[in-house]
mmCIF file of C-alpha atoms in Angstrom:
data_model
loop_
_atom_site.group_PDB
_atom_site.id
_atom_site.type_symbol
_atom_site.label_atom_id
_atom_site.label_comp_id
_atom_site.label_asym_id
_atom_site.label_seq_id
_atom_site.Cartn_x
_atom_site.Cartn_y
_atom_site.Cartn_z
ATOM 1 C CA MET A 16 127.300 164.716 44.828
ATOM 2 C CA ALA A 17 130.880 163.645 45.524
ATOM 3 C CA MET A 18 129.790 161.743 48.639
ATOM 4 C CA ARG A 19 127.112 159.916 46.649
ATOM 5 C CA MET A 20 129.641 158.986 43.951
ATOM 6 C CA HIS A 21 132.084 157.753 46.586
ATOM 7 C CA GLN A 22 129.364 155.566 48.160
ATOM 8 C CA LEU A 23 128.457 154.113 44.769
ATOM 9 C CA MET A 24 132.108 153.248 44.149
ATOM 10 C CA LEU A 25 132.302 151.526 47.547
ATOM 11 C CA ASN A 26 129.168 149.543 46.693
ATOM 12 C CA VAL A 27 130.604 148.354 43.362
ATOM 13 C CA GLU A 28 133.824 147.378 45.134
ATOM 14 C CA ALA A 29 131.871 145.404 47.743
ATOM 15 C CA TYR A 30 129.836 143.587 45.069
ATOM 16 C CA SER A 31 133.019 142.654 43.252
ATOM 17 C CA LEU A 32 135.303 141.676 46.119
ATOM 18 C CA HIS A 33 133.095 140.398 48.946
ATOM 19 C CA SER A 34 130.882 137.366 49.284
ATOM 20 C CA GLY A 35 127.172 137.761 49.899
ATOM 21 C CA LYS A 36 127.655 136.789 53.529
ATOM 22 C CA GLN A 37 130.402 139.400 53.959
ATOM 23 C CA ARG A 38 128.169 142.074 52.420
ATOM 24 C CA ILE A 39 125.313 141.244 54.795
ATOM 25 C CA ILE A 40 127.586 141.315 57.834
ATOM 26 C CA GLY A 41 129.102 144.572 56.589
ATOM 27 C CA TYR A 42 125.612 146.025 56.225
ATOM 28 C CA LEU A 43 124.692 144.979 59.768
ATOM 29 C CA MET A 44 127.916 146.445 61.134
ATOM 30 C CA HIS A 45 127.286 149.680 59.222
ATOM 31 C CA GLU A 46 123.769 149.969 60.659
ATOM 32 C CA LEU A 47 125.019 149.695 64.248
ATOM 33 C CA PRO A 48 125.659 152.985 66.028
ATOM 34 C CA GLU A 49 129.379 153.423 66.706
ATOM 35 C CA SER A 50 128.731 153.423 70.430
ATOM 36 C CA ARG A 51 127.407 149.834 70.159
ATOM 37 C CA LEU A 52 130.294 148.278 68.208
ATOM 38 C CA ASP A 53 131.883 146.743 71.319
ATOM 39 C CA ASP A 54 128.653 145.696 73.031
ATOM 40 C CA GLU A 55 127.363 142.252 73.791
ATOM 41 C CA ASN A 56 123.722 141.366 73.087
ATOM 42 C CA THR A 57 123.165 144.313 70.795
ATOM 43 C CA VAL A 58 119.692 144.669 69.303
ATOM 44 C CA LEU A 59 119.392 146.101 65.809
ATOM 45 C CA GLU A 60 116.049 146.757 64.159
ATOM 46 C CA LEU A 61 116.212 147.130 60.400
ATOM 47 C CA HIS A 62 113.366 149.258 59.101
ATOM 48 C CA PRO A 63 113.396 148.627 55.354
ATOM 49 C CA HIS A 64 111.737 145.490 54.023
ATOM 50 C CA LYS A 65 114.016 142.482 53.449
ATOM 51 C CA GLY A 66 113.589 142.871 49.705
ATOM 52 C CA LEU A 67 114.878 146.439 49.793
ATOM 53 C CA ILE A 68 117.900 145.518 51.896
ATOM 54 C CA ALA A 69 118.652 142.563 49.618
ATOM 55 C CA SER A 70 118.381 144.816 46.586
ATOM 56 C CA ARG A 71 120.818 147.320 48.112
ATOM 57 C CA LEU A 72 123.249 144.448 48.603
ATOM 58 C CA ASN A 73 122.733 143.169 45.043
ATOM 59 C CA GLN A 74 121.079 139.967 46.270
ATOM 60 C CA THR A 75 117.744 138.247 45.983
ATOM 61 C CA GLN A 76 115.421 138.305 48.980
ATOM 62 C CA GLU A 77 115.630 134.511 49.217
ATOM 63 C CA TYR A 78 119.433 134.564 49.330
ATOM 64 C CA PHE A 79 119.390 137.334 51.938
ATOM 65 C CA SER A 80 116.991 135.297 54.122
ATOM 66 C CA ARG A 81 119.095 132.151 53.690
ATOM 67 C CA ILE A 82 122.252 133.959 54.835
ATOM 68 C CA LEU A 83 120.420 135.370 57.874
ATOM 69 C CA ARG A 84 119.372 131.796 58.747
ATOM 70 C CA GLU A 85 122.962 130.570 58.314
ATOM 71 C CA LEU A 86 124.308 133.340 60.551
ATOM 72 C CA SER A 87 121.619 132.446 63.084
ATOM 73 C CA GLU A 88 122.569 128.742 62.983
ATOM 74 C CA LEU A 89 126.195 129.742 63.634
ATOM 75 C CA GLY A 90 125.045 131.688 66.701
ATOM 76 C CA LEU A 91 126.254 134.980 65.256
ATOM 77 C CA ILE A 92 122.794 136.585 65.167
ATOM 78 C CA LYS A 93 119.217 135.867 66.196
ATOM 79 C CA PHE A 94 116.360 137.382 64.270
ATOM 80 C CA GLU A 95 112.588 137.683 64.219
ATOM 81 C CA GLY A 96 110.835 137.465 60.850
ATOM 82 C CA ARG A 97 109.144 140.427 59.235
ATOM 83 C CA ARG A 98 110.306 143.129 61.637
ATOM 84 C CA ILE A 99 113.912 142.117 61.062
ATOM 85 C CA LEU A 100 114.767 142.528 64.715
ATOM 86 C CA ILE A 101 118.298 141.190 65.038
ATOM 87 C CA LEU A 102 120.086 140.340 68.269
ATOM 88 C CA ILE A 103 123.850 140.235 67.901
ATOM 89 C CA PRO A 104 125.261 138.307 70.890
ATOM 90 C CA SER A 105 128.814 139.498 70.173
ATOM 91 C CA VAL A 106 129.539 142.263 67.670
ATOM 92 C CA ASP A 107 133.248 141.455 67.868
ATOM 93 C CA ARG A 108 132.644 137.789 67.005
ATOM 94 C CA LEU A 109 130.415 138.768 64.075
ATOM 95 C CA HIS A 110 133.068 141.180 62.790
ATOM 96 C CA LYS A 111 135.800 138.529 63.080
ATOM 97 C CA TYR A 112 133.620 136.080 61.127
ATOM 98 C CA GLN A 113 133.244 138.662 58.358
ATOM 99 C CA THR A 114 136.985 139.030 57.916
ATOM 100 C CA ALA A 115 137.780 135.304 58.184
#
């Protein structure tokens, strides 16, 4: 119960202090296994539907998709539609973009 409460508090903090783009990058970074945080060309497959992920991040599905497209245009990620298969060319570069 305490762990769940702590996670909820972290979520409220993220909604309040971070931009939508930062929350999405944070979510992607959180979904990566720790052993992959320094890898190049890391593939991440997100299993929930885009709408569910967007909801978890307190965003609309359209906004979530738009941010994924923006990150793709910046060369930070590449993704394939419905499966949400994301290739992260450089995890370090993505992380640095989040904190910039």
